[in-house]
mmCIF file of C-alpha atoms in Angstrom:
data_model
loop_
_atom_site.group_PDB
_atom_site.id
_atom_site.type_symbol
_atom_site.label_atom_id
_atom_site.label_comp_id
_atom_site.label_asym_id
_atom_site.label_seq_id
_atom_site.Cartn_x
_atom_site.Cartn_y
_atom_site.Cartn_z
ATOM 1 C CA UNK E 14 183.892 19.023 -139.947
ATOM 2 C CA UNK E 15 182.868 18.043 -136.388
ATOM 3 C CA UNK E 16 185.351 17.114 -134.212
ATOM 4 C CA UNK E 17 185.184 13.317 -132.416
ATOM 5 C CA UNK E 18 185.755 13.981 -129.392
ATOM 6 C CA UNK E 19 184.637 17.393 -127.660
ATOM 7 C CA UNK E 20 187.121 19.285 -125.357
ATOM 8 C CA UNK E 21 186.477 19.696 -121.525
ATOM 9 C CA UNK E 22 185.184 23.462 -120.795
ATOM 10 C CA UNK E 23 187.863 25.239 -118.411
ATOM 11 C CA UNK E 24 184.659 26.960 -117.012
ATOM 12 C CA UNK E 25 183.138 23.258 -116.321
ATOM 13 C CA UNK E 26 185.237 22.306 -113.106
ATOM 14 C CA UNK E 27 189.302 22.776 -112.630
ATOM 15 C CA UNK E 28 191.584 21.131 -115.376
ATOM 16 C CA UNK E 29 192.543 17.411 -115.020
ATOM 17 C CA UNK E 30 196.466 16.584 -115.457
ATOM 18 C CA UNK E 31 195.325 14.856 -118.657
ATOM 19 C CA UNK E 32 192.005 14.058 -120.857
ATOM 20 C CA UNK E 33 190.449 10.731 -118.875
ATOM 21 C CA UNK E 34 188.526 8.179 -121.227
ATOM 22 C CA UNK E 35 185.483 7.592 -122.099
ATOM 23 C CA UNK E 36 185.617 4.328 -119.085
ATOM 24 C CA UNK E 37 183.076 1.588 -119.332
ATOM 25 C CA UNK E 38 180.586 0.880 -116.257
ATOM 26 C CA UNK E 39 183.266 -0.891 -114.234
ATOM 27 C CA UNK E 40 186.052 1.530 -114.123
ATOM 28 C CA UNK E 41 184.203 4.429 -113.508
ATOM 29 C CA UNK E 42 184.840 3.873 -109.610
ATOM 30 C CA UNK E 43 188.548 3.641 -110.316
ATOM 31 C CA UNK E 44 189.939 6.375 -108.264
ATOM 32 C CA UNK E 45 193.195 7.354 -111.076
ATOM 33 C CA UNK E 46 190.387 8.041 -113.724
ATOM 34 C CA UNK E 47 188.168 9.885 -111.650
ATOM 35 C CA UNK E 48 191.459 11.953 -110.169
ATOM 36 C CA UNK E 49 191.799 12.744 -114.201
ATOM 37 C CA UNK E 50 188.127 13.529 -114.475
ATOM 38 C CA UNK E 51 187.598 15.664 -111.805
ATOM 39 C CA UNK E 52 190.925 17.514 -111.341
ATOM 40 C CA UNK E 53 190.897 16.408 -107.587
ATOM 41 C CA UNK E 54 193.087 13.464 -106.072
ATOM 42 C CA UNK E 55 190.330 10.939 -105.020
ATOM 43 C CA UNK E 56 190.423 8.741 -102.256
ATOM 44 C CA UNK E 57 187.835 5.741 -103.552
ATOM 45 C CA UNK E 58 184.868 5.728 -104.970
ATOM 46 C CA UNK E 59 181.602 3.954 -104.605
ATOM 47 C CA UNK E 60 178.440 2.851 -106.654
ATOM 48 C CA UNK E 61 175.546 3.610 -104.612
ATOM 49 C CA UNK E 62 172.408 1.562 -105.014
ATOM 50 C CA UNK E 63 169.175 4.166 -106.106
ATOM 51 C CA UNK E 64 165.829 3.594 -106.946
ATOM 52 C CA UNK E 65 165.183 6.964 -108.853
ATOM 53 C CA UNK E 66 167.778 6.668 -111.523
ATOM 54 C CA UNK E 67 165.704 3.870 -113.444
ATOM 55 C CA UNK E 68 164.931 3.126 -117.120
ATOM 56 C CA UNK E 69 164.114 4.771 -120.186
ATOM 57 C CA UNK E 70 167.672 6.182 -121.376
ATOM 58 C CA UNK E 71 169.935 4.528 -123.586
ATOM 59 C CA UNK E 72 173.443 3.835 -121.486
ATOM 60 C CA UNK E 73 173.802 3.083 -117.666
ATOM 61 C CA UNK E 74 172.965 5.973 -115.094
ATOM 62 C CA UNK E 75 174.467 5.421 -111.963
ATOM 63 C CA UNK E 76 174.883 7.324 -108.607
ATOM 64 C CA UNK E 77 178.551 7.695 -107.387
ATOM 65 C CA UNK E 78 180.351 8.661 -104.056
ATOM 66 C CA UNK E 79 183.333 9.956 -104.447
ATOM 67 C CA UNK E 80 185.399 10.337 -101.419
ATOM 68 C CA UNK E 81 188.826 12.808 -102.258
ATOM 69 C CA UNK E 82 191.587 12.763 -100.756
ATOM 70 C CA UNK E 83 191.957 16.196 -98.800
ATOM 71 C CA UNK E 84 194.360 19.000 -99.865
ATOM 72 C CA UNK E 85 196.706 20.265 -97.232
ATOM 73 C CA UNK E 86 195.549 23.577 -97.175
ATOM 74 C CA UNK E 87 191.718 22.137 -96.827
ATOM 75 C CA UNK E 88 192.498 21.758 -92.950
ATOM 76 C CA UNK E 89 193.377 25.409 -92.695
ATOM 77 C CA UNK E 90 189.975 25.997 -94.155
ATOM 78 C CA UNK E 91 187.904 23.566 -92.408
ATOM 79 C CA UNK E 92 186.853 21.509 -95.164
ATOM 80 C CA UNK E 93 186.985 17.735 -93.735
ATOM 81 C CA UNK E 94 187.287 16.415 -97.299
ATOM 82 C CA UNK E 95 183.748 14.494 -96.939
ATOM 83 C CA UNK E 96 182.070 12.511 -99.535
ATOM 84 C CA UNK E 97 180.314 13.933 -102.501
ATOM 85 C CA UNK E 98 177.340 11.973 -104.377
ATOM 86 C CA UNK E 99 177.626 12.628 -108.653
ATOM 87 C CA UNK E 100 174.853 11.331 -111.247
ATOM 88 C CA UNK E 101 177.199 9.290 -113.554
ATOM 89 C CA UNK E 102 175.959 8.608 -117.347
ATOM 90 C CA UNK E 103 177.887 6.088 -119.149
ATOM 91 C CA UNK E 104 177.182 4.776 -123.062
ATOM 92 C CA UNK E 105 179.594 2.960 -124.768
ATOM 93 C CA UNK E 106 179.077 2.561 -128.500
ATOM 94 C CA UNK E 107 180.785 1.417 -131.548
ATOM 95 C CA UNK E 108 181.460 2.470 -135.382
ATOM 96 C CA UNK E 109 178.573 1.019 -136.879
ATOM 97 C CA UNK E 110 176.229 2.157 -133.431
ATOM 98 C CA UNK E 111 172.763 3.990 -135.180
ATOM 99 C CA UNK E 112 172.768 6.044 -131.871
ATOM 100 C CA UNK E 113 176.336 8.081 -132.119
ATOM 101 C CA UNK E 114 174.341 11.107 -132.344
ATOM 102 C CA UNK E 115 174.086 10.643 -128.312
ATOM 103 C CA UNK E 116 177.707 11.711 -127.755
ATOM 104 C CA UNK E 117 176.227 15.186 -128.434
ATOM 105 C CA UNK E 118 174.937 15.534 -125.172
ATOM 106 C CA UNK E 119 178.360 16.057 -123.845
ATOM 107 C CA UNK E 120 179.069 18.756 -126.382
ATOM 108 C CA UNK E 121 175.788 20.733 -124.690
ATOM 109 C CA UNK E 122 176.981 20.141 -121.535
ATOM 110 C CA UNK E 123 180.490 21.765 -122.124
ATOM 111 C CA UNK E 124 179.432 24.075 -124.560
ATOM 112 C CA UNK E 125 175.861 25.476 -123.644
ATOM 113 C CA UNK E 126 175.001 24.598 -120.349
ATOM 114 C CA UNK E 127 178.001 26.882 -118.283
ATOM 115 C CA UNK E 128 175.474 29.835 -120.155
ATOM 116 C CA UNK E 129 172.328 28.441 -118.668
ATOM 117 C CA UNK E 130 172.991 28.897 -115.085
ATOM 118 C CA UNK E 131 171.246 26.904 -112.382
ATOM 119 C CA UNK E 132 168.560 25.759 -115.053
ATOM 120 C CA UNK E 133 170.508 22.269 -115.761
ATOM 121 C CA UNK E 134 172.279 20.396 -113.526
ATOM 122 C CA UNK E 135 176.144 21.229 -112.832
ATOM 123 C CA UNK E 136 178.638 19.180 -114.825
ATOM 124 C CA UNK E 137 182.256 18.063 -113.642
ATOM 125 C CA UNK E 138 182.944 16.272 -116.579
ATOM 126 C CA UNK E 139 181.660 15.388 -119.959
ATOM 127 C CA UNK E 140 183.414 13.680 -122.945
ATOM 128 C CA UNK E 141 181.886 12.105 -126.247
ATOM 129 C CA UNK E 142 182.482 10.253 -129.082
ATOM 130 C CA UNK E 143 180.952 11.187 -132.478
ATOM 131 C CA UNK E 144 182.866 8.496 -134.080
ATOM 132 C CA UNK E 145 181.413 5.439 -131.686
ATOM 133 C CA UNK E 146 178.422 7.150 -129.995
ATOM 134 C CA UNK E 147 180.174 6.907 -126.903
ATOM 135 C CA UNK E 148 179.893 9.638 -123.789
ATOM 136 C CA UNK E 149 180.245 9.592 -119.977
ATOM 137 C CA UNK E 150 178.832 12.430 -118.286
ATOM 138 C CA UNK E 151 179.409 13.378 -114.130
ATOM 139 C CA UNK E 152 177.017 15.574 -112.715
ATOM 140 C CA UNK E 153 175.891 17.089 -109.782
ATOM 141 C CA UNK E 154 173.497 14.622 -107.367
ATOM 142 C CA UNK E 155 170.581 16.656 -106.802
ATOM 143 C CA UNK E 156 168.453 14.364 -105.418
ATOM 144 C CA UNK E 157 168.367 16.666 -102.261
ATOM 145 C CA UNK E 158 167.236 19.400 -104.232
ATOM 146 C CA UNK E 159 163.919 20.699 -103.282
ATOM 147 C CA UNK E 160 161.337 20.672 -105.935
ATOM 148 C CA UNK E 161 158.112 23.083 -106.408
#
């Protein structure tokens, strides 16, 4: 028996104060589920408008900024608590969805991909849905990333 919903890796980013839901598109900017999500208090949260994350995948891809709300000890270390851009992937499914095989991709991403290294893109949250199909998925930006 497979289990419907997969559990966060602790090795994935630091444990949230509870398990956040799978959101749909809207709510993904909310700044109490990505606090849950991320394990970070977090200021707001923006869509930002991209080009490169266009078609071909089933679900919504999205870039986010998140902005978090600094730490107190973050001014003793110099960190101004800046934004941060994530690659968001949403899919929200249902019982009878032919595609609930797609909430797997969040079981790779907390079980395989903390053993692959730098060859996939770092994850701060994934959660799926075996039962509906449904996952959301933050990861790293790395649109910055130089390629060759």
């Amino acid at each position: 028996n497979v289990p419907s919903q997969f559990p966060r890796a602790s090795t994935m980013a630091p444990e949230p104060t509870k398990q956040a839901e799978i959101p749909d598109d809207e709510s993904i900017v909310d700044p109490v589920w990505l606090t849950a999500a991320l394990g970070r208090p977090i200021r707001n949260a923006r869509i930002v408008p991209s080009d490169d994350l266009t078609g071909g995948q089933i679900g919504t891809i999205r870039r986010l900024e998140v902005v978090p709300k600094p730490y107190p000890e973050d001014s003793h270390n110099g960190d101004p608590g800046g934004s941060k851009t994530y690659v968001v992937k949403i899919r929200r499914g249902s019982p009878s969805d032919p595609q609930k095989g797609l909430a797997r991709e969040a079981h790779f991403y907390n079980e395989l991909a903390p053993d692959l290294g730098d060859a996939v893109a770092g994850c701060q949250y994934a959660a799926g849905d075996l039962g509906t199909g449904s996952k959301v998925l933050i990861l790293d930006d790395l649109s910055a990333a130089a390629t060759g």
